[in-house]
XYZ file of N, CA and C in Angstrom:
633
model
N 0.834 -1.196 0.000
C 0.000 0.000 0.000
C 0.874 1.253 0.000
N 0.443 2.217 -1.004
C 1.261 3.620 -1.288
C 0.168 4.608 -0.679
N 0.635 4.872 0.372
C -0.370 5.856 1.273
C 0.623 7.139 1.480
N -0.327 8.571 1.752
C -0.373 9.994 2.213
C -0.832 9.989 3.410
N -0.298 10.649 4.358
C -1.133 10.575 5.860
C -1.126 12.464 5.763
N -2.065 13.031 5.427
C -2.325 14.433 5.760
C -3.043 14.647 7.473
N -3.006 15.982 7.645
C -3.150 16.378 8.773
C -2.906 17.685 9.260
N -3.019 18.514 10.299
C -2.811 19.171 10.917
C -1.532 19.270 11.789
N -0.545 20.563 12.298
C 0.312 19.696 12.843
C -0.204 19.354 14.196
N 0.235 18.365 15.005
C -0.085 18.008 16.016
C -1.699 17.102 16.072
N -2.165 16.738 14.773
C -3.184 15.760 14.954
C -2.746 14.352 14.559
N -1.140 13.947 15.048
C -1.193 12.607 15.466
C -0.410 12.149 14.354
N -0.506 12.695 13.333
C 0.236 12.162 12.180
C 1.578 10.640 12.548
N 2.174 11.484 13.205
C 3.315 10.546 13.795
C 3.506 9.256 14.473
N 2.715 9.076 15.051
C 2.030 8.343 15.893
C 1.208 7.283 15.385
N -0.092 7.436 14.458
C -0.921 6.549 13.433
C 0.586 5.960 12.338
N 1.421 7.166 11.712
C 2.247 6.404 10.799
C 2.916 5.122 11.310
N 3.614 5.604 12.662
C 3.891 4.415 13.133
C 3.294 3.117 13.565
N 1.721 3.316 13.868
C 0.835 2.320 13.853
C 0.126 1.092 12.753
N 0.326 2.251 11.517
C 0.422 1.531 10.696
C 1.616 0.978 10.058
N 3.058 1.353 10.417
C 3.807 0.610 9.540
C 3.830 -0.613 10.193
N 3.636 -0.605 11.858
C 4.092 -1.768 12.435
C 2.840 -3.117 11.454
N 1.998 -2.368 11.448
C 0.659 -3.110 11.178
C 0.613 -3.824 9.618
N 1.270 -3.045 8.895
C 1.132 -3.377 7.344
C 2.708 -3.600 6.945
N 3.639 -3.332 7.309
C 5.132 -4.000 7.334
C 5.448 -2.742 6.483
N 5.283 -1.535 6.362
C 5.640 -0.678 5.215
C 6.018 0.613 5.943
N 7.159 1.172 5.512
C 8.264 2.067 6.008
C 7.412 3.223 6.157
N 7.474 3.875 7.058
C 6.847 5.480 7.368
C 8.189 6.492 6.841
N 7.855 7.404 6.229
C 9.133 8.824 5.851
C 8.381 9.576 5.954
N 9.417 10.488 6.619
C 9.379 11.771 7.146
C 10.090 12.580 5.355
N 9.533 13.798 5.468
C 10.959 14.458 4.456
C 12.039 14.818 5.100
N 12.523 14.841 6.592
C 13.102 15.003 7.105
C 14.136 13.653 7.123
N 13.631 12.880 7.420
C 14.219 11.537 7.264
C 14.798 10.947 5.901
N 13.894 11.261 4.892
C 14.477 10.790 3.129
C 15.804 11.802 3.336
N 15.712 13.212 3.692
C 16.462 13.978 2.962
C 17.968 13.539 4.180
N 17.902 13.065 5.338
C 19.023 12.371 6.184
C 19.352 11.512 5.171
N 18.677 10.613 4.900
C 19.190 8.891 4.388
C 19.796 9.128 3.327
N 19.548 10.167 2.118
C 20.084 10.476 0.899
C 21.269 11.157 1.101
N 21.463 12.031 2.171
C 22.830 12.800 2.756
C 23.696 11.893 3.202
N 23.022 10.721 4.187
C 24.013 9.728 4.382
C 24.741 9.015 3.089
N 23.437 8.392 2.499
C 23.885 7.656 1.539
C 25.006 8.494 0.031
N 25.161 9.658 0.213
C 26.281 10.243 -0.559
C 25.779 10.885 -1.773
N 24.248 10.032 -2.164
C 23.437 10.389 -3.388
C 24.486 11.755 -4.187
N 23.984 12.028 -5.206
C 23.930 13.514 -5.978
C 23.031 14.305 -5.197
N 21.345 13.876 -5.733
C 20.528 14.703 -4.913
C 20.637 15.141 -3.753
N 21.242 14.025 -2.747
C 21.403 14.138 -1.564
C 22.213 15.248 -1.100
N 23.501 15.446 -1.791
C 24.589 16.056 -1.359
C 23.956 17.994 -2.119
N 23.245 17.671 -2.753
C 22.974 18.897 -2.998
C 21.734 19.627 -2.529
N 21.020 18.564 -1.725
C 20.195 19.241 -0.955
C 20.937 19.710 0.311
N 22.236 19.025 0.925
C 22.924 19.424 1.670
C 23.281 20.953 1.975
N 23.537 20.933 0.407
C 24.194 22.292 0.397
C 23.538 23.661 0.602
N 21.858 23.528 0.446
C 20.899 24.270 0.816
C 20.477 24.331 1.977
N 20.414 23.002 3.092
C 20.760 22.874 4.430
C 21.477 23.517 4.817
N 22.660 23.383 4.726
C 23.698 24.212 5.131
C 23.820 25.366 5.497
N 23.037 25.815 4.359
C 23.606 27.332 3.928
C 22.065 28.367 4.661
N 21.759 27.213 5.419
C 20.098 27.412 6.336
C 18.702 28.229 5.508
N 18.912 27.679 3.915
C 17.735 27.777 3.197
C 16.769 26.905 2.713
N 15.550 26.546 1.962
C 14.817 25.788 1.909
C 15.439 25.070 0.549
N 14.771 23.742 0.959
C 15.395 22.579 -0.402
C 13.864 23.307 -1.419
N 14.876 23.186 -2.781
C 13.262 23.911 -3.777
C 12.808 22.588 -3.734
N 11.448 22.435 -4.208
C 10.192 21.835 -4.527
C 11.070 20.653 -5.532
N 11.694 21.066 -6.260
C 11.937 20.081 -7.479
C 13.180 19.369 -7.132
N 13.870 19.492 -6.568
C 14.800 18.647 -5.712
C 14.339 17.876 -4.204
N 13.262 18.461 -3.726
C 12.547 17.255 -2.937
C 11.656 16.618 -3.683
N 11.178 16.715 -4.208
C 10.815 15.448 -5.176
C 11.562 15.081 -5.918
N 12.751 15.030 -5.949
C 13.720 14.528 -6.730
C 14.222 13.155 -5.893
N 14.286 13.633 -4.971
C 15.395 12.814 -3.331
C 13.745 11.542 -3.157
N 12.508 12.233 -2.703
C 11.329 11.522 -2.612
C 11.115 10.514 -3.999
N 11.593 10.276 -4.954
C 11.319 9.635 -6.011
C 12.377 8.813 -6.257
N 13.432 9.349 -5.626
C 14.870 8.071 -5.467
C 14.779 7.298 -4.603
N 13.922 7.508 -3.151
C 13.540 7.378 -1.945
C 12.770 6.287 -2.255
N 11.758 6.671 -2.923
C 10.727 5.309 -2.924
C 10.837 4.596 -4.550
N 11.838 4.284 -4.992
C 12.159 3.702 -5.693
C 13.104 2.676 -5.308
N 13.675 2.975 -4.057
C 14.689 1.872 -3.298
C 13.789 0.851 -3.073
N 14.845 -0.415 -2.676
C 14.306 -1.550 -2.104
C 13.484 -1.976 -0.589
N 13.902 -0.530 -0.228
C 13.020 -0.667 1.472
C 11.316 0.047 0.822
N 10.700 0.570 -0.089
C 9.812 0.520 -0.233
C 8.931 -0.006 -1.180
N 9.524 -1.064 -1.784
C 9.094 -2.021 -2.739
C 8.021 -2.667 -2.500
N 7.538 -2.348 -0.911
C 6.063 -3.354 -0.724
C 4.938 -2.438 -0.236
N 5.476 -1.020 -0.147
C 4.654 0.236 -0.125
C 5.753 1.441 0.909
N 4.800 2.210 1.148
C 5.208 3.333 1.883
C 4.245 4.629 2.598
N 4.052 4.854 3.549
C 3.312 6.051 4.195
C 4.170 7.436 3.855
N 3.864 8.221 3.578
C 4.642 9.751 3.304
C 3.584 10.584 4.075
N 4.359 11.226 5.373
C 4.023 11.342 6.560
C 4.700 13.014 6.304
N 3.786 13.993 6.074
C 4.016 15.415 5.805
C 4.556 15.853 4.661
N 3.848 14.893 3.500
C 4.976 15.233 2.194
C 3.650 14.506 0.968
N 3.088 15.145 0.002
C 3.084 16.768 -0.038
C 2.425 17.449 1.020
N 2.964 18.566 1.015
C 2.442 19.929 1.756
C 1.871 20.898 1.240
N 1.695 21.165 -0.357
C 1.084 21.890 -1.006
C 0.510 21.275 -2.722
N -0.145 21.794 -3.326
C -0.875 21.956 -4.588
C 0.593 21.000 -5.972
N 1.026 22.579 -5.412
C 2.731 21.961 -6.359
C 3.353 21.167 -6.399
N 3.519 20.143 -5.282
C 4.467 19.182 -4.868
C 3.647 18.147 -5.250
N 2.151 17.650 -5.009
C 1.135 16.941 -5.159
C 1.093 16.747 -6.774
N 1.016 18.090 -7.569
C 1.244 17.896 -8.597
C 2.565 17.198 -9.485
N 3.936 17.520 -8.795
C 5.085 17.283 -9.185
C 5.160 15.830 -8.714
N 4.746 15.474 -8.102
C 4.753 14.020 -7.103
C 3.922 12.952 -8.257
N 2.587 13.733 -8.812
C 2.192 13.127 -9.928
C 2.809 12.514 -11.424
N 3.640 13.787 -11.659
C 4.120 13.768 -12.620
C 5.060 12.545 -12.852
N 5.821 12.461 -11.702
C 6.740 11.614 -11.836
C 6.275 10.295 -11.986
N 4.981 9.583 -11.743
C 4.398 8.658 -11.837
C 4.477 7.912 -11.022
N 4.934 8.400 -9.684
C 4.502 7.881 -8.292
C 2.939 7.296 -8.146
N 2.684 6.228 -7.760
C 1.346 5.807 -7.459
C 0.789 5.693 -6.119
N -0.074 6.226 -6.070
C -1.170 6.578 -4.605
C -2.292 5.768 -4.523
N -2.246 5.017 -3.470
C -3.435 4.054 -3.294
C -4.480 4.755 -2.463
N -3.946 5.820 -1.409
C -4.890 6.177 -0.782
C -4.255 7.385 0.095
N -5.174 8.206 0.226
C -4.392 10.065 1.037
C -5.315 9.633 2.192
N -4.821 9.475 3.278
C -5.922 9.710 4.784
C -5.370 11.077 5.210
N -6.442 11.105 5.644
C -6.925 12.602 6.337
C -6.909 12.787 7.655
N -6.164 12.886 8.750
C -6.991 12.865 10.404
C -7.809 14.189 10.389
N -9.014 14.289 10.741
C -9.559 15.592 11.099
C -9.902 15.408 12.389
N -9.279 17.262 12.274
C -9.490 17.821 14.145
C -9.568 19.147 14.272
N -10.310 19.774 15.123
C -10.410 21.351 14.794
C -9.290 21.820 15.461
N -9.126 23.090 15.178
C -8.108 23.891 15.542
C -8.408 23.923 17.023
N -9.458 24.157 17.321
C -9.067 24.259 19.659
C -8.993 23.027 19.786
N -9.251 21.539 19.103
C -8.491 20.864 19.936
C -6.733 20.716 19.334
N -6.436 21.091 18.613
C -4.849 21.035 17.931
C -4.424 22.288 19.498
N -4.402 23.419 19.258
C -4.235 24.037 20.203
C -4.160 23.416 21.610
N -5.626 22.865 22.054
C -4.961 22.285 23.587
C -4.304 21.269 23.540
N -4.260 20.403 22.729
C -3.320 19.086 22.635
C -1.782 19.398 22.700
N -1.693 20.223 22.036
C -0.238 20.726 22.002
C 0.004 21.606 22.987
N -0.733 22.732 23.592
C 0.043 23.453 24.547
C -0.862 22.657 25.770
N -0.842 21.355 26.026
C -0.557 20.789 27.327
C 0.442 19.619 27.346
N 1.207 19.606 26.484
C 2.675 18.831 26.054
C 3.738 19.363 27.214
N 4.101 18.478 27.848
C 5.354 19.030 27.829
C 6.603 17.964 28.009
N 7.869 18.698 28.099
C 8.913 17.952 27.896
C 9.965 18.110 29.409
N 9.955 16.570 29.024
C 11.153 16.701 30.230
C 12.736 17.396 29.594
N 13.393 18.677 30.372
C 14.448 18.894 30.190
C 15.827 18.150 30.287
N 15.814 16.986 31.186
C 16.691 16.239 30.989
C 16.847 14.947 30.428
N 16.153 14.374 30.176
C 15.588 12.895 29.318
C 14.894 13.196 27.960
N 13.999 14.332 28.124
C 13.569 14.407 26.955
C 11.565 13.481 27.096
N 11.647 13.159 28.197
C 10.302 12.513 28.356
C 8.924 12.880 28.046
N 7.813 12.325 27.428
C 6.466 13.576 27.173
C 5.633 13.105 27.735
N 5.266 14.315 28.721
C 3.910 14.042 29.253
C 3.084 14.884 28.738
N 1.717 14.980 29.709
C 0.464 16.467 28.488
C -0.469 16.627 30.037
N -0.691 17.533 30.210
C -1.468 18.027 31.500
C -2.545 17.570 31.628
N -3.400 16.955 30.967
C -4.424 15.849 31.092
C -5.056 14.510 30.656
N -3.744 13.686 29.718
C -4.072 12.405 30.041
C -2.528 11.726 30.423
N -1.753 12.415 30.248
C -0.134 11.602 30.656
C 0.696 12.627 32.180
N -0.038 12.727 33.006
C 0.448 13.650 34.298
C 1.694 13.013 34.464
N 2.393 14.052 34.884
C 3.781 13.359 35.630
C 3.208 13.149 37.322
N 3.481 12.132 37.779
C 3.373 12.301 38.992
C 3.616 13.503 40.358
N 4.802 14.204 40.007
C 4.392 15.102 40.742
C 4.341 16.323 39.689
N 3.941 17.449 40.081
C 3.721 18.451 39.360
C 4.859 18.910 38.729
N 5.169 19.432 37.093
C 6.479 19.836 36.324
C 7.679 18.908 36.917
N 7.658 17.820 37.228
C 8.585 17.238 37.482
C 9.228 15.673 36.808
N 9.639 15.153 35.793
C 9.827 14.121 35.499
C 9.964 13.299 36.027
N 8.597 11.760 35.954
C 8.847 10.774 36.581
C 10.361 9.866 36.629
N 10.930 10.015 35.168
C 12.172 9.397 35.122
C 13.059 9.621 35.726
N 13.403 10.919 35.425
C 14.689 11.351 35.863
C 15.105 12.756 37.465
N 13.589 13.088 36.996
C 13.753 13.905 38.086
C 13.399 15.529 37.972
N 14.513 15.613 36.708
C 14.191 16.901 35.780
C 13.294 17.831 36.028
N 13.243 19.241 35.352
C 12.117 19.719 35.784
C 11.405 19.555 33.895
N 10.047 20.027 33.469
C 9.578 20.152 32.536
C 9.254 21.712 31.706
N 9.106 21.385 30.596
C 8.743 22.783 30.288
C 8.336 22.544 29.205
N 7.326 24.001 28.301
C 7.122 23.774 27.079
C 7.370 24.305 25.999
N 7.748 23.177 24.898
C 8.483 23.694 23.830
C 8.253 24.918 23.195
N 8.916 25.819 22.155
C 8.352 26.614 21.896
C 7.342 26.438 20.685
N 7.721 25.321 20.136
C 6.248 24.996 19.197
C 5.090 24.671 19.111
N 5.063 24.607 20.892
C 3.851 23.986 21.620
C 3.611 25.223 22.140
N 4.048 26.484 22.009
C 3.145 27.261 22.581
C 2.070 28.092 21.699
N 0.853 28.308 22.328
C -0.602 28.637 21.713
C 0.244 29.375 20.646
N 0.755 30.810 20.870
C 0.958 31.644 19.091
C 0.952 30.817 18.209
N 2.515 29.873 18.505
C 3.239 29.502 17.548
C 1.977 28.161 16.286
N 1.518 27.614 17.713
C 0.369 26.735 16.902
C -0.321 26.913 16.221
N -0.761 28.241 16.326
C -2.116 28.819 15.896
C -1.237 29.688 14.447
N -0.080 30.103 14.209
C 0.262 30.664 13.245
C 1.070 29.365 11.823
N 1.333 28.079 12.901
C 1.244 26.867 11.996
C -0.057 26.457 11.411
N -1.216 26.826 12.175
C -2.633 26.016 11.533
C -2.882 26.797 10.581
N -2.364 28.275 10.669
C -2.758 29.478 9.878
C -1.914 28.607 8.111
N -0.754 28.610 8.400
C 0.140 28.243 7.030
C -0.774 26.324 6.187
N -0.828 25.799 7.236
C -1.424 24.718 7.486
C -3.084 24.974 6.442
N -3.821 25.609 6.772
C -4.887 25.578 6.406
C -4.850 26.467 4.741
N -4.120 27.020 4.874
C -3.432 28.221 3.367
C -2.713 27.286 2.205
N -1.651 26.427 2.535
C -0.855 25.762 1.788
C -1.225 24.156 1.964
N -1.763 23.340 2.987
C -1.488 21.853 3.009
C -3.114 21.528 2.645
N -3.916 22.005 3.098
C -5.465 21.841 3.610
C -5.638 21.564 2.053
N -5.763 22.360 0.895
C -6.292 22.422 -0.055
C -5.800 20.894 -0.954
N -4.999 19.935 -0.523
C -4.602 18.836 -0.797
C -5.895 17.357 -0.530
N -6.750 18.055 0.345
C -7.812 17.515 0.592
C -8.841 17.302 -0.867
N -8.953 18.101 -1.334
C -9.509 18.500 -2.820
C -9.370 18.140 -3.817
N -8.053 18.023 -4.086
C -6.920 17.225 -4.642
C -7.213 16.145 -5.064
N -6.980 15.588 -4.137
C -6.948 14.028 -3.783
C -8.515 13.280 -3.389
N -9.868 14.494 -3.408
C -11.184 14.085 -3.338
C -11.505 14.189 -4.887
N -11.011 14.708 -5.376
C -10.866 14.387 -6.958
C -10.814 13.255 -7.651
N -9.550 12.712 -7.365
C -8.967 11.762 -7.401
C -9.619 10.453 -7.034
N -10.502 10.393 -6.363
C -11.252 9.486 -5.494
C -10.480 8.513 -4.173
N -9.463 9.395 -4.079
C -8.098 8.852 -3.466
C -8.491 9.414 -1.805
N -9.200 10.215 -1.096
C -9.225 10.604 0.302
C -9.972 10.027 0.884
N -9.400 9.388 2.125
C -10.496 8.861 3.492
C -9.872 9.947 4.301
N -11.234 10.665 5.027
C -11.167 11.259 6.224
C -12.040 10.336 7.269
N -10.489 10.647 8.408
C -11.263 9.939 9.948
C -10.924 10.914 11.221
N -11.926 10.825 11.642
C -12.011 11.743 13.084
C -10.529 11.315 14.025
N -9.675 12.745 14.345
C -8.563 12.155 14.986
C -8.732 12.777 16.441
N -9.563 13.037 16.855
C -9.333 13.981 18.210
C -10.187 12.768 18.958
N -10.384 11.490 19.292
C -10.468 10.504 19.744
C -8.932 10.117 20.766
N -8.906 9.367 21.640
C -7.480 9.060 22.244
C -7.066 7.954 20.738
N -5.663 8.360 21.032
C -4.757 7.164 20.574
C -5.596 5.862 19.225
N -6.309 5.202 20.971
C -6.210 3.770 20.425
C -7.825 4.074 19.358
N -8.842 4.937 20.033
C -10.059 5.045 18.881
C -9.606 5.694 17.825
N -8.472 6.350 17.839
C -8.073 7.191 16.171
C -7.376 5.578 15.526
N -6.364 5.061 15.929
C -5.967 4.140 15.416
C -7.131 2.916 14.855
N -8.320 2.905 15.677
C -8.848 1.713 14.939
C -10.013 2.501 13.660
N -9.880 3.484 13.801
C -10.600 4.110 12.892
C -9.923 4.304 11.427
N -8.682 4.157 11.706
C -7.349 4.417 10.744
C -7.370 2.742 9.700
N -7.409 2.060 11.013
C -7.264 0.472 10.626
C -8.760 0.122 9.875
N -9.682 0.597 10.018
C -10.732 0.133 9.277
C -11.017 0.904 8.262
N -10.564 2.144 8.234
C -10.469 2.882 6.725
C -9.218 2.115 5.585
N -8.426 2.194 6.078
C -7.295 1.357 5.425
C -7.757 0.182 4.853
N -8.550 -0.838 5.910
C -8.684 -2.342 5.347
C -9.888 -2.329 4.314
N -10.155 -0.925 3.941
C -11.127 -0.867 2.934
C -11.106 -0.191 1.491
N -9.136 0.328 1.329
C -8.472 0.617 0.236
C -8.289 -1.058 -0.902
């Protein structure tokens, strides 16, 4: 199965990908992750998306789909693949086409913006381990304090309300309209993600077993 996992940030994306790869044996990528593995691996593409890294500017559009099309042409995704924040816009969706990449299916998690907002700014992180709890279903036992290690907690700055609310803003402008796209296509399942965990996951699993 050649699946899209769209979303919001912070509606879980990460989390379901990993649920399903364990579930269907098929590699989850990040673009963050292709564009590591191609840097490791020495690629051309690779080394020249480097150089835009580097130089702390954005990889263009046509060189991440360049790296994404070498990516899933390897032998680790020969029996499918989840692409977990990739496309992100109109252009890339289109360029992603072109190349003759095949899509079995785009899922959707939907969740409104106040719950993306409280989900994320009740995150927090342990400063010395790195541990995550969320102020109302993963408490640390004692208050801002890490059960592991001891640490105190705090929250990231991407978890705080502005910053979220000016991601849903870019989010709903550039990624959202991929919904459309791909309802075109006859290619989108949307499933309710603001459920815990395990009801988003079986909702995931029974949309899937029906591609």
């Amino acid at each position: 199965m050649n699946l899209i996992l769209l979303g919001a940030p912070g509606a879980g994306k990460g989390t379901q990908s990993e649920k399903i790869s364990e579930k269907w044996n098929i590699p989850a990528l990040s673009t963050g992750s292709v564009f590591r593995a191609a840097i490791k691996a020495g690629t051309e593409l690779g080394l020249q998306a480097k150089r835009y890294i580097d130089d702390g500017n954005f990889v263009p559009d046509e060189l991440v789909i360049g790296i994404i099309k070498e990516y899933l042409s390897s032998d680790l995704c020969k029996n499918g693949f989840i692409l977990d924040g990739f496309p992100r816009s109109i252009p890339q969706a289109e360029a992603l086409e072109a190349l003759g990449v095949r899509i079995d299916c785009v899922l959707s998690l939907e969740t409104t913006d106040e719950a993306i907002v409280k989900r994320m700014g009740g995150r927090r992180i342990c400063s010395g381990c790195g541990a995550s709890y969320h102020v109302d279903h993963m408490k640390p036992k004692k208050e801002n304090i890490c059960d592991k290690c001891g640490s105190s907690l705090y929250v990231r700055i991407d978890d705080a309300a502005e910053t979220v609310i000016k991601r849903l803003e870019i989010f709903h402008e550039q990624t959202e309209p991929l919904k459309s796209f791909y309802e075109e296509r006859g290619l989108l399942k949307c499933v309710n993600g603001e459920g815990s965990v395990e009801e988003t996951t079986a909702l995931v699993y029974k949309a899937l077993s029906e591609v």
